[in-house]
PDB file of C-alpha atoms in Angstrom:
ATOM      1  CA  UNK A   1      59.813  17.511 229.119  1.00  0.00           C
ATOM      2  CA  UNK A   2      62.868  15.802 230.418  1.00  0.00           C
ATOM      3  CA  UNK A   3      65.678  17.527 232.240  1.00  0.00           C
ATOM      4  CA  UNK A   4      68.109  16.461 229.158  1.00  0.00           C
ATOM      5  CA  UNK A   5      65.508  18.075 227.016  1.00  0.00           C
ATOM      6  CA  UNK A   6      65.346  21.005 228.205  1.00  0.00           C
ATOM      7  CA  UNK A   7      69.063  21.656 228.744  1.00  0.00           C
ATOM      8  CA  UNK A   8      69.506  20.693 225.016  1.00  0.00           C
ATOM      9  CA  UNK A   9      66.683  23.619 223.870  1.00  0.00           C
ATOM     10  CA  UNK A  10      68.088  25.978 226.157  1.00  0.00           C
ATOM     11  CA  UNK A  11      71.836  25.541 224.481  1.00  0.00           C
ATOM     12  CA  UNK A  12      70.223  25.250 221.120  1.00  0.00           C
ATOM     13  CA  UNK A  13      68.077  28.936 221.519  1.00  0.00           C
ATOM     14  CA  UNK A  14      71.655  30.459 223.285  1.00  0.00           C
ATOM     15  CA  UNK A  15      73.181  29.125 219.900  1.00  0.00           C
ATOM     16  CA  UNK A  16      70.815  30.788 217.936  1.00  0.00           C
ATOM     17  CA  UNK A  17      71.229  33.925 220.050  1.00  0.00           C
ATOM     18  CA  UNK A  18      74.812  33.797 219.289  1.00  0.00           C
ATOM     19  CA  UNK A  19      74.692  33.470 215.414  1.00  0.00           C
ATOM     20  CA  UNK A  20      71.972  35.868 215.238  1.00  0.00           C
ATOM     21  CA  UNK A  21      73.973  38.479 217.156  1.00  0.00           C
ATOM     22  CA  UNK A  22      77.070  37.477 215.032  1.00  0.00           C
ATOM     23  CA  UNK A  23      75.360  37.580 211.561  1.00  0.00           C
ATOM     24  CA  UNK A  24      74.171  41.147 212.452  1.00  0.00           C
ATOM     25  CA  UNK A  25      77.704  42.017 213.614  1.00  0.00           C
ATOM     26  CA  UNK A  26      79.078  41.099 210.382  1.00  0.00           C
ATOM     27  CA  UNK A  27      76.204  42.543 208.318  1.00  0.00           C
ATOM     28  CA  UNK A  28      77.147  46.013 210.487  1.00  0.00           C
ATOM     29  CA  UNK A  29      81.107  46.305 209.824  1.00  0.00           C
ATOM     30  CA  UNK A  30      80.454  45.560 206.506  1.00  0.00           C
ATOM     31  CA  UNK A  31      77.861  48.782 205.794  1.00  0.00           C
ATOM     32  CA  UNK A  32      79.649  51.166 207.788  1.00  0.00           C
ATOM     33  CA  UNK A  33      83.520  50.165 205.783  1.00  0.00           C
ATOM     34  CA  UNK A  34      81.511  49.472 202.508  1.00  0.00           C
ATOM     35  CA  UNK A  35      79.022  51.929 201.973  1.00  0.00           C
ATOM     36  CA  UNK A  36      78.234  55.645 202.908  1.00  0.00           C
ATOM     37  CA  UNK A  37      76.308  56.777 205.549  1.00  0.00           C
ATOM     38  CA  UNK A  38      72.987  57.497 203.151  1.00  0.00           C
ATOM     39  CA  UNK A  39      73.014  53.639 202.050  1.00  0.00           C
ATOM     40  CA  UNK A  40      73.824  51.933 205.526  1.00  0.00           C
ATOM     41  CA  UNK A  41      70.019  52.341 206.076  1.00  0.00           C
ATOM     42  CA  UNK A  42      68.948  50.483 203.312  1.00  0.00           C
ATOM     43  CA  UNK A  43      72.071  48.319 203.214  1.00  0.00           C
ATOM     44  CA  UNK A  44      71.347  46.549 206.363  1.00  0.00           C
ATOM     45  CA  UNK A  45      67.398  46.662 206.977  1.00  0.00           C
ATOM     46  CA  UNK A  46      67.661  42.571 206.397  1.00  0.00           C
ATOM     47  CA  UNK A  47      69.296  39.559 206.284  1.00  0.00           C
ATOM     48  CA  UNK A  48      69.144  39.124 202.757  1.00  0.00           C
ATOM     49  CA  UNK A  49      72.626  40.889 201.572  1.00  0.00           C
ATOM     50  CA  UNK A  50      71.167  43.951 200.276  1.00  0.00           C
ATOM     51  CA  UNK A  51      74.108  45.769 201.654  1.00  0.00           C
ATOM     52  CA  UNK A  52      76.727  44.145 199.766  1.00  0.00           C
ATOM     53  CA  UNK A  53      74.538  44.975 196.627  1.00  0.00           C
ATOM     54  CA  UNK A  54      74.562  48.459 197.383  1.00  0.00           C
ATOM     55  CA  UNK A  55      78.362  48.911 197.861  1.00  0.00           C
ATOM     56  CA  UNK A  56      78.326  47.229 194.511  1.00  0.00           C
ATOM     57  CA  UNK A  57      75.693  49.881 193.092  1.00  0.00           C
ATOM     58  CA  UNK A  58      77.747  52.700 194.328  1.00  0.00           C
ATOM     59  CA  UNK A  59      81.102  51.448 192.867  1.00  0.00           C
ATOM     60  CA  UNK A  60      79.185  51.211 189.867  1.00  0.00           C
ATOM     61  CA  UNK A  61      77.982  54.833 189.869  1.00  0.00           C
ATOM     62  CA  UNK A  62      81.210  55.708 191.325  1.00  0.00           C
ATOM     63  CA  UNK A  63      83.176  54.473 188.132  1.00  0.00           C
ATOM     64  CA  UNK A  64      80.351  56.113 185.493  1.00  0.00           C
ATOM     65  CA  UNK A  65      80.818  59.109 186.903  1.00  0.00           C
ATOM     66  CA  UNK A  66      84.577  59.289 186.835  1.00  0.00           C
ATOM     67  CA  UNK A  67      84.403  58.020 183.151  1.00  0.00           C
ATOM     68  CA  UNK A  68      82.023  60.083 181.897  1.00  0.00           C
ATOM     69  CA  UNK A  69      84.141  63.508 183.173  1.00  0.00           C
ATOM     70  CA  UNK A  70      85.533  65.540 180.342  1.00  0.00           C
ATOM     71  CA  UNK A  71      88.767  65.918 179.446  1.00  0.00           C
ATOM     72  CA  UNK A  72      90.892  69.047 180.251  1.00  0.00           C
ATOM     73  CA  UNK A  73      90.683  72.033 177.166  1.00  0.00           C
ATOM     74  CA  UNK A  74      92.536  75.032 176.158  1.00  0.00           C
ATOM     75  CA  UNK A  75      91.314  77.365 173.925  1.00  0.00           C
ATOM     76  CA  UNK A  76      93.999  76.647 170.876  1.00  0.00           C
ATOM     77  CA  UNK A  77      96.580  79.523 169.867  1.00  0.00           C
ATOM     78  CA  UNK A  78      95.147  81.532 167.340  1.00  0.00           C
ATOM     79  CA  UNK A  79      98.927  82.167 165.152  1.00  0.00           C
ATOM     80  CA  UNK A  80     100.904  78.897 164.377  1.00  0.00           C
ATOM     81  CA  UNK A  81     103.476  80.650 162.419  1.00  0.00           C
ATOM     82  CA  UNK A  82     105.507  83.913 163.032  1.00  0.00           C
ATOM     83  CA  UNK A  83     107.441  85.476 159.861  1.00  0.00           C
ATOM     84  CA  UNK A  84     110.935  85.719 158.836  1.00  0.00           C
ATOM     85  CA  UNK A  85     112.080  88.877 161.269  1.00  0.00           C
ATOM     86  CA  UNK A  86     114.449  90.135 159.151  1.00  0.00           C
ATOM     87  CA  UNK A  87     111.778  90.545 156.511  1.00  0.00           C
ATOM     88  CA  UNK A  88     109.298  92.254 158.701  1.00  0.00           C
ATOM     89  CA  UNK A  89     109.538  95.961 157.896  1.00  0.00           C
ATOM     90  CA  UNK A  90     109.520  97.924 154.276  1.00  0.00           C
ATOM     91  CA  UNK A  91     112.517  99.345 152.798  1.00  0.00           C
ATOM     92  CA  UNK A  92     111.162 103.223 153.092  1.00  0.00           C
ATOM     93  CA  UNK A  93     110.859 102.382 157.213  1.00  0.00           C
ATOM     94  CA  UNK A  94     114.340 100.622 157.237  1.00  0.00           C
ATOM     95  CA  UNK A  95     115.639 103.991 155.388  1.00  0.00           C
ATOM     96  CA  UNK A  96     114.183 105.987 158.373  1.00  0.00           C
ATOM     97  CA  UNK A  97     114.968 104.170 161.064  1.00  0.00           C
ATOM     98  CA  UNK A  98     118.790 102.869 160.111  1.00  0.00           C
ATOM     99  CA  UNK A  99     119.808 104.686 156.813  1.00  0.00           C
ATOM    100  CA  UNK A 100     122.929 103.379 156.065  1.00  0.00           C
ATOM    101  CA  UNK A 101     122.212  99.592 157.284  1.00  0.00           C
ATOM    102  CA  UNK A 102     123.100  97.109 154.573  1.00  0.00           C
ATOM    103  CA  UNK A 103     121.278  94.153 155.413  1.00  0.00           C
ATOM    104  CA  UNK A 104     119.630  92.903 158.724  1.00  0.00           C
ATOM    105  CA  UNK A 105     121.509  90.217 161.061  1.00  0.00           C
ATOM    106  CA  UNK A 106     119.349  87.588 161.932  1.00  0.00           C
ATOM    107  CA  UNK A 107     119.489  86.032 165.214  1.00  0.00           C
ATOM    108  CA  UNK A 108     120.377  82.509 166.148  1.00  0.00           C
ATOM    109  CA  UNK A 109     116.959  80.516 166.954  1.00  0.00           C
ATOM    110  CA  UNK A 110     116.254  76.535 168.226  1.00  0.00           C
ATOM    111  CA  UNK A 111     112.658  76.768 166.499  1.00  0.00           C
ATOM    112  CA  UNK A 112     111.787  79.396 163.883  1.00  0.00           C
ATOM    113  CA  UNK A 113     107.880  78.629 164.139  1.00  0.00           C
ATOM    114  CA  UNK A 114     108.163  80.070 168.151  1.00  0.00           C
ATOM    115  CA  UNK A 115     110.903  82.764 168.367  1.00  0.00           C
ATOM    116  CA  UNK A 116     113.050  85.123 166.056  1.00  0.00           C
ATOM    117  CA  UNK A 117     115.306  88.600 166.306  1.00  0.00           C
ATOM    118  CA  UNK A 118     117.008  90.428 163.288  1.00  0.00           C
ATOM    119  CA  UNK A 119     119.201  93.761 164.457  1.00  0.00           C
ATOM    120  CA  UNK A 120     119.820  96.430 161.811  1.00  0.00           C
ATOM    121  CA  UNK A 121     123.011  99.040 162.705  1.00  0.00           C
ATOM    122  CA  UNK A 122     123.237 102.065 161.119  1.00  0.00           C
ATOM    123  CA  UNK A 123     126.213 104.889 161.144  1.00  0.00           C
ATOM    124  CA  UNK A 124     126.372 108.001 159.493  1.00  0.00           C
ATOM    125  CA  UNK A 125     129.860 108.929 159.453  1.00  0.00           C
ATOM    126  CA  UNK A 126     130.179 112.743 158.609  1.00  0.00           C
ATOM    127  CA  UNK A 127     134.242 112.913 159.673  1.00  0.00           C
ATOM    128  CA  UNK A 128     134.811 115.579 161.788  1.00  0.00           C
ATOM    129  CA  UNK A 129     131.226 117.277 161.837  1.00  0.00           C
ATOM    130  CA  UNK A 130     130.393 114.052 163.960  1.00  0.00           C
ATOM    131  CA  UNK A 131     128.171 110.989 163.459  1.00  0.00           C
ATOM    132  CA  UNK A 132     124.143 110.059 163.577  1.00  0.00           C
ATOM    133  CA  UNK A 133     124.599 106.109 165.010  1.00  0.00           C
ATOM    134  CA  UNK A 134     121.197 104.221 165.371  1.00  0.00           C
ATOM    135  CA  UNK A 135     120.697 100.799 166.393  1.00  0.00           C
ATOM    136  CA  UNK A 136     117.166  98.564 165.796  1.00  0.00           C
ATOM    137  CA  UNK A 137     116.227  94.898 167.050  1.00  0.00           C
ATOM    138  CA  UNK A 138     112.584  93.018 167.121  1.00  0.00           C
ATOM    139  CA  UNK A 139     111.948  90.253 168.198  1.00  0.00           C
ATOM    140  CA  UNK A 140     108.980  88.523 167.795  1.00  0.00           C
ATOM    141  CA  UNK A 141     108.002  85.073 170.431  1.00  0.00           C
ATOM    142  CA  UNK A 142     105.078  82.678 169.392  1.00  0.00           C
ATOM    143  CA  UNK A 143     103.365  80.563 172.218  1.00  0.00           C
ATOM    144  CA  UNK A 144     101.251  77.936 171.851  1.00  0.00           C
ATOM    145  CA  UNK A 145      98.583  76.621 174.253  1.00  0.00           C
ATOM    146  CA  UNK A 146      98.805  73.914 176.581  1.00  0.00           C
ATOM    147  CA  UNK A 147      96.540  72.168 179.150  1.00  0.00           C
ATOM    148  CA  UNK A 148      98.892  72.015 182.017  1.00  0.00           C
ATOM    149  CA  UNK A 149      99.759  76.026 181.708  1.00  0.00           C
ATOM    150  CA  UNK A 150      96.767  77.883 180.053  1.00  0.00           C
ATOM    151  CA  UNK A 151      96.591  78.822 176.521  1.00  0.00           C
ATOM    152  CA  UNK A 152      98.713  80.468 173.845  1.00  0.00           C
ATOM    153  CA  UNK A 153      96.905  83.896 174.638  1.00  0.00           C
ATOM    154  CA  UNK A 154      97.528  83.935 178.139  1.00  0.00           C
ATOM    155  CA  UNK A 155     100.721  82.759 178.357  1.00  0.00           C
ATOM    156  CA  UNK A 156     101.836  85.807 175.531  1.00  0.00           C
ATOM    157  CA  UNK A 157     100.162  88.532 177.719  1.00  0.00           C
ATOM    158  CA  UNK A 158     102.010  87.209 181.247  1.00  0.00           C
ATOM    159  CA  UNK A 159     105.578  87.268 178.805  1.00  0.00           C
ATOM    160  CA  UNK A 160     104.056  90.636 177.823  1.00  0.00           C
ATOM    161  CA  UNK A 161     103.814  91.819 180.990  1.00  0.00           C
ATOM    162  CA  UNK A 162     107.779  90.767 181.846  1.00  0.00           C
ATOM    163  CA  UNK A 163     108.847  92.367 178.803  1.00  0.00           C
ATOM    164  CA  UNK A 164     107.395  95.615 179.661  1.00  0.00           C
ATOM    165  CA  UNK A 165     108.460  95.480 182.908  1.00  0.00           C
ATOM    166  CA  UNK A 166     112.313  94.425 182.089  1.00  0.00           C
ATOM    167  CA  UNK A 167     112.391  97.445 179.416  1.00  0.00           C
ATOM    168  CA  UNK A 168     111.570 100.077 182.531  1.00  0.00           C
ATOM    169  CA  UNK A 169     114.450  98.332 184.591  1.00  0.00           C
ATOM    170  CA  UNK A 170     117.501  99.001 182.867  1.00  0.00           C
ATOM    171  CA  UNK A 171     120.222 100.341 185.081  1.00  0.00           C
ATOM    172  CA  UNK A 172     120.884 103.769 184.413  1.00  0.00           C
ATOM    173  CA  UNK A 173     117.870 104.670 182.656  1.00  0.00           C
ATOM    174  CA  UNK A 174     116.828 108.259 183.041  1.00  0.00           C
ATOM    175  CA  UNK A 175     113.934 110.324 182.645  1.00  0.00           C
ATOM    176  CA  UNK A 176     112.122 107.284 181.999  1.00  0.00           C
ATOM    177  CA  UNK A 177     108.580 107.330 180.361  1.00  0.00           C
ATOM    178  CA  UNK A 178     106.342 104.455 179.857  1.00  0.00           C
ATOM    179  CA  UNK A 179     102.637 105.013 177.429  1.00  0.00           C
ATOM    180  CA  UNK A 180     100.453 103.006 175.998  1.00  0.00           C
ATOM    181  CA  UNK A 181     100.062 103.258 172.615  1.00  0.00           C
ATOM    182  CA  UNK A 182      96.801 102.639 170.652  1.00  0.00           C
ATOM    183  CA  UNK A 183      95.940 100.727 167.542  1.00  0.00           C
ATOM    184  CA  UNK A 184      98.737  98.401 167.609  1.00  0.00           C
ATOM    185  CA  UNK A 185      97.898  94.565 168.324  1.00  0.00           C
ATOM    186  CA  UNK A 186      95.687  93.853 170.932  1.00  0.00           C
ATOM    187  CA  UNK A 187      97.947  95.958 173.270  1.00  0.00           C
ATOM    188  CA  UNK A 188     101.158  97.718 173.679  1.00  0.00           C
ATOM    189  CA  UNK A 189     103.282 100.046 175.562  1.00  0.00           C
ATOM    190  CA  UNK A 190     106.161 102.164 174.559  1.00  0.00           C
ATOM    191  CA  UNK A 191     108.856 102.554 177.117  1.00  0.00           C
ATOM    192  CA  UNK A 192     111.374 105.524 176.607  1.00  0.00           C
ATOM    193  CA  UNK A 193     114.605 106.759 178.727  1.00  0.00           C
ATOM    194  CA  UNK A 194     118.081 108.468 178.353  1.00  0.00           C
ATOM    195  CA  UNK A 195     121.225 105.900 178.825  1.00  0.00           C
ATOM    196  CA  UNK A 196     124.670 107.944 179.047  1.00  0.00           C
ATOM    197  CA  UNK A 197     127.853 106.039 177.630  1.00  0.00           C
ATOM    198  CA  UNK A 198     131.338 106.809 176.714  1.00  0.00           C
ATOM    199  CA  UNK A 199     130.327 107.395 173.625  1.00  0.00           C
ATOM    200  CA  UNK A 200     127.500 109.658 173.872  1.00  0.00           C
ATOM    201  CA  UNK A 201     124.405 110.553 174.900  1.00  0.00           C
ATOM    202  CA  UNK A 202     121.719 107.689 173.612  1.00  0.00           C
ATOM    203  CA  UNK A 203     118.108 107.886 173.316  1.00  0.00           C
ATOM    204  CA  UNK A 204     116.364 104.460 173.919  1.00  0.00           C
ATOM    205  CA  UNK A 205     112.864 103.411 172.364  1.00  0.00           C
ATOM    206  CA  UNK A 206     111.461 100.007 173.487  1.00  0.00           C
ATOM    207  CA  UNK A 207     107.782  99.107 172.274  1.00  0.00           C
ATOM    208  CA  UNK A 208     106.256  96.019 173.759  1.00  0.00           C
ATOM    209  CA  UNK A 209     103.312  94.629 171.605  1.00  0.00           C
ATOM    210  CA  UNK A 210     101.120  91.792 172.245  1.00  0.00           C
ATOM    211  CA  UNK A 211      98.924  90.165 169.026  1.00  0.00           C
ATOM    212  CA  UNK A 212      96.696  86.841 169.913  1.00  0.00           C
ATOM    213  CA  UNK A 213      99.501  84.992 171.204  1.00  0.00           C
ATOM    214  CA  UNK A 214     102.488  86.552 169.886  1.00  0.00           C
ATOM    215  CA  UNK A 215     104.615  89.417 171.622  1.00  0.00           C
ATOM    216  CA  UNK A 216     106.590  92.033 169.327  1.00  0.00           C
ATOM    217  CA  UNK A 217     109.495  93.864 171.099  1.00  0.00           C
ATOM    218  CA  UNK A 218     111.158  96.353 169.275  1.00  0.00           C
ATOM    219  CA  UNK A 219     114.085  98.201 170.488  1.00  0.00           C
ATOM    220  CA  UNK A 220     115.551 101.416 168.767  1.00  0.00           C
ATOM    221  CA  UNK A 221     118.269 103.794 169.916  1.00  0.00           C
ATOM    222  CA  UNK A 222     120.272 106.731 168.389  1.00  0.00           C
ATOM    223  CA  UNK A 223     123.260 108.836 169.304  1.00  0.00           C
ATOM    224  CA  UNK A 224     125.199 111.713 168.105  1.00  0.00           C
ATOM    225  CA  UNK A 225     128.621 110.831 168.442  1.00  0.00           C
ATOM    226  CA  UNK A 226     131.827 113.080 167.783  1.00  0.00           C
ATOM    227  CA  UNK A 227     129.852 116.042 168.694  1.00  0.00           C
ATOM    228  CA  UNK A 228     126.631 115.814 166.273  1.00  0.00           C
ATOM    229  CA  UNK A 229     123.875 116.612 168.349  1.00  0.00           C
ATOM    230  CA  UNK A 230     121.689 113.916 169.973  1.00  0.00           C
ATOM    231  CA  UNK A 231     118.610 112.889 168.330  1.00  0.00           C
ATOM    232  CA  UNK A 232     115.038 114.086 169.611  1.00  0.00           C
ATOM    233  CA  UNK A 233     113.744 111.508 171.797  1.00  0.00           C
ATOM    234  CA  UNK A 234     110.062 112.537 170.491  1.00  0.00           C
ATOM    235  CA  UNK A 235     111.263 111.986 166.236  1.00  0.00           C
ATOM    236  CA  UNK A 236     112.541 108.370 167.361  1.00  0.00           C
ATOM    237  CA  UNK A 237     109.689 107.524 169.073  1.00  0.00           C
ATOM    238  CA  UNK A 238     107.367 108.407 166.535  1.00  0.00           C
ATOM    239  CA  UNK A 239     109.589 106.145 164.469  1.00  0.00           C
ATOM    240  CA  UNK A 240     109.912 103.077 166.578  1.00  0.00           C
ATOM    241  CA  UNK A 241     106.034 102.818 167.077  1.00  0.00           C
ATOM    242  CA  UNK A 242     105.013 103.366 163.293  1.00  0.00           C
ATOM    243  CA  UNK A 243     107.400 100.342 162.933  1.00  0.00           C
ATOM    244  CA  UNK A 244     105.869  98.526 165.844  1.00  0.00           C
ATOM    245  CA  UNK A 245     102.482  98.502 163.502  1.00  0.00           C
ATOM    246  CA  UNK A 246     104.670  97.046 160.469  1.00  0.00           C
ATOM    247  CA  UNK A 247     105.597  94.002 162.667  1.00  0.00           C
ATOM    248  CA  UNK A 248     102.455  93.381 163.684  1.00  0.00           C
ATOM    249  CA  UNK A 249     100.770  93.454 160.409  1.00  0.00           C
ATOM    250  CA  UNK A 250     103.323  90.855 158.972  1.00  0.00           C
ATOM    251  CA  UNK A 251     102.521  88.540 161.929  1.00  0.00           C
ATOM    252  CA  UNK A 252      98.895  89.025 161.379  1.00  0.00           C
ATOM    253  CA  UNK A 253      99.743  88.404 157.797  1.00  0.00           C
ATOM    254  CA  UNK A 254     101.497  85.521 157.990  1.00  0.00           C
ATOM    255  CA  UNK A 255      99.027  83.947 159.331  1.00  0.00           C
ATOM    256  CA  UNK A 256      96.284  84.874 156.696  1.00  0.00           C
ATOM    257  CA  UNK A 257      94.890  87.317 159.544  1.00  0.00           C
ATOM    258  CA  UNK A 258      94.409  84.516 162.579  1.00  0.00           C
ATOM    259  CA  UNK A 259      91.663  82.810 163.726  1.00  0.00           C
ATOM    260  CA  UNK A 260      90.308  81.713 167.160  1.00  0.00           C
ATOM    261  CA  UNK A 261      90.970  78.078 166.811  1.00  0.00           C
ATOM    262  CA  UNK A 262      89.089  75.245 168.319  1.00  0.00           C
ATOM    263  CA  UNK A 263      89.385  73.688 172.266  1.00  0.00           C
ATOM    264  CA  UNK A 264      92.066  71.467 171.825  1.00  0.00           C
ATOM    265  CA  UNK A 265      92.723  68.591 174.879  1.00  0.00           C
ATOM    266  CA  UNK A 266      96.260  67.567 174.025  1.00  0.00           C
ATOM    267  CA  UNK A 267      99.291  69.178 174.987  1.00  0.00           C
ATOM    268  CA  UNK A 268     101.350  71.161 172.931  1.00  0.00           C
ATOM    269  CA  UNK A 269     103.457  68.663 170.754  1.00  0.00           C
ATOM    270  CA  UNK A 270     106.373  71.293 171.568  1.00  0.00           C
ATOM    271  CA  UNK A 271     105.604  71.442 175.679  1.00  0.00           C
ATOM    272  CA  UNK A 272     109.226  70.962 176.455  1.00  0.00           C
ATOM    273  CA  UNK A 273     110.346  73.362 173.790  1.00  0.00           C
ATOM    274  CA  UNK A 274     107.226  75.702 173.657  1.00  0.00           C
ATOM    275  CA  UNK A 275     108.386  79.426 174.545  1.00  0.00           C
ATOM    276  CA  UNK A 276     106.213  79.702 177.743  1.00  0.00           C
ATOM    277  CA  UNK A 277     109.378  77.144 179.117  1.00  0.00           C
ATOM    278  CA  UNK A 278     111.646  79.129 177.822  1.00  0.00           C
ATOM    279  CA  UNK A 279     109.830  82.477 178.606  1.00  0.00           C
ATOM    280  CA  UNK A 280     112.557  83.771 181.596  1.00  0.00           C
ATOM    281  CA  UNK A 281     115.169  83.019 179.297  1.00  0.00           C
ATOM    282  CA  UNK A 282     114.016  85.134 176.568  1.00  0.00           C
ATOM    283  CA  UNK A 283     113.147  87.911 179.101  1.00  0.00           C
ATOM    284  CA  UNK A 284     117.199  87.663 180.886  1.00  0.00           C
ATOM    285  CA  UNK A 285     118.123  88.173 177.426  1.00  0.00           C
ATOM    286  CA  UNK A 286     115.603  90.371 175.967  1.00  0.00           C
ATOM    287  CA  UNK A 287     117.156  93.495 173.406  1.00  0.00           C
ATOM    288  CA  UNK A 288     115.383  95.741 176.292  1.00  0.00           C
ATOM    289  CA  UNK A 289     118.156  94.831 178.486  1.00  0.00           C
ATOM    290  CA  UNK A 290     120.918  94.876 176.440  1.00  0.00           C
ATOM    291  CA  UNK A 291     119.809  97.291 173.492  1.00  0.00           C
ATOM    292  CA  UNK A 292     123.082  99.737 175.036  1.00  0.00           C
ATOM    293  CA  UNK A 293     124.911  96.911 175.165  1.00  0.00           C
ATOM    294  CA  UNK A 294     124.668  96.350 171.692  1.00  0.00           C
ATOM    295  CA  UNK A 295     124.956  99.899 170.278  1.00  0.00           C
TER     296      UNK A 295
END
């Protein structure tokens, strides 16, 4: 073999080298940016572009996967409806808890379905022997479920929680006493204290109660003004909680008893308006808070 020969094999094997070298270069970056670790194996065992058909395969799965996730759910609110407030307690429990109350004032509300209030005022003016004054609110706030905050149920037991806790923080509440009472909704606490004004002595009843997803809070008070004596703390809590059960049973009612509903993946229609957005609101202004206020 000539010299010229030889030179020319030599340069064409170095060439060979070269592209060789380069082609497995290439095949390399590609499997270790393309493709995880478990596939680089198997992805670059041989020339023949297995790798790229891997990365493919793994997009592929990739996507499935992500497609075939569920959607989110939220166990849907069990009420869709609360009842007229005014309209929630009998005429013989009005007559013993605000006997000479004419009507009911309703309170002003953005969304009847979510949120209502009716106060009743009562005062027994007996001239100079002194007056009986009592003073009732409820309240009653709806909230449906939604994916992006939990559903209707929880949401009504957190607002539950604030309400009861806002009714044992009233400033200048004494001998404050806080029960649970039984057989009301699916819970509920009665919250009781003594508020001195310039008017009297006043005896404060606030019952908290929590059905499916709506909260009840009822707030009653009583005085003895003009020097009547004060009514017994004991007589107007008995009161406020059988009432308590009246409210309850008309939310129950209106919604032909309730039912458990069915996962629902779409958020409330009313998200911006629901009453879980509105929730601190409600509590800043709750009739806990400003039941002396009022009376």
């Amino acid at each position: 073999m000539s010299e010229g020969t030889m030179q020319r094999a030599v340069k064409r094997d170095e060439h060979d080298q070269r592209e060789q070298r380069a082609r497995g270069l290439r095949r390399a970056v590609v499997c270790a940016a393309a493709v995880p670790v478990m596939l680089i194996a198997a992805g670059c065992s041989s020339d023949s572009g297995s790798g790229d058909k891997a990365a493919d395969d793994s997009g592929t799965k990739s996507s499935a996967s992500s497609s075939a996730s569920p959607s989110p759910t939220v166990q849907a609110a069990a009420y869709k409806s609360i009842p007229d407030a005014c309209k929630v307690l009998g005429k013989k429990t009005l007559e013993d808890l605000a006997p000479k109350a004419k009507s009911g004032k309703k309170g002003s509300s953005d969304d009847a379905s979510t949120r209502g209030s009716c106060s009743w005022s009562s005062l027994d003016n007996n001239g100079v022997k002194g007056s009986q004054f009592r003073w009732l609110n409820v309240s009653l706030l709806r909230f449906e479920s939604d994916v992006t905050r939990g559903s209707g149920e929880e949401l009504a037991q957190a607002y539950y929680e604030t309400q009861v806790q806002d009714a044992k923080s009233v400033s200048g509440a004494k001998s404050l006493k806080s029960e649970p009472v039984a057989g009301v909704g699916d819970q509920a606490t009665a919250v009781r204290y003594d508020l001195k004004k310039k008017e009297g002595s006043f005896k404060q009843e606030t019952v908290v109660a929590r059905v499916e997803n709506v909260v009840v809070t009822l707030d009653y008070n009583g005085a003895g003004l003009a020097g009547e004596k004060t009514p017994s703390a004991d007589t107007l809590n008995k009161l406020a909680q059988k009432a308590v059960k009246e409210v309850v049973a008309a939310v129950a009612e209106a919604n032909d008893g309730g039912s458990a509903g069915t996962p629902s993946s779409a958020p409330s229609k009313s998200a911006s308006k629901s009453p879980s957005g509105s929730a601190s609101k409600a509590a800043s202004s709750s009739p806990s808070k400003s039941a002396a206020k009022k009376s």
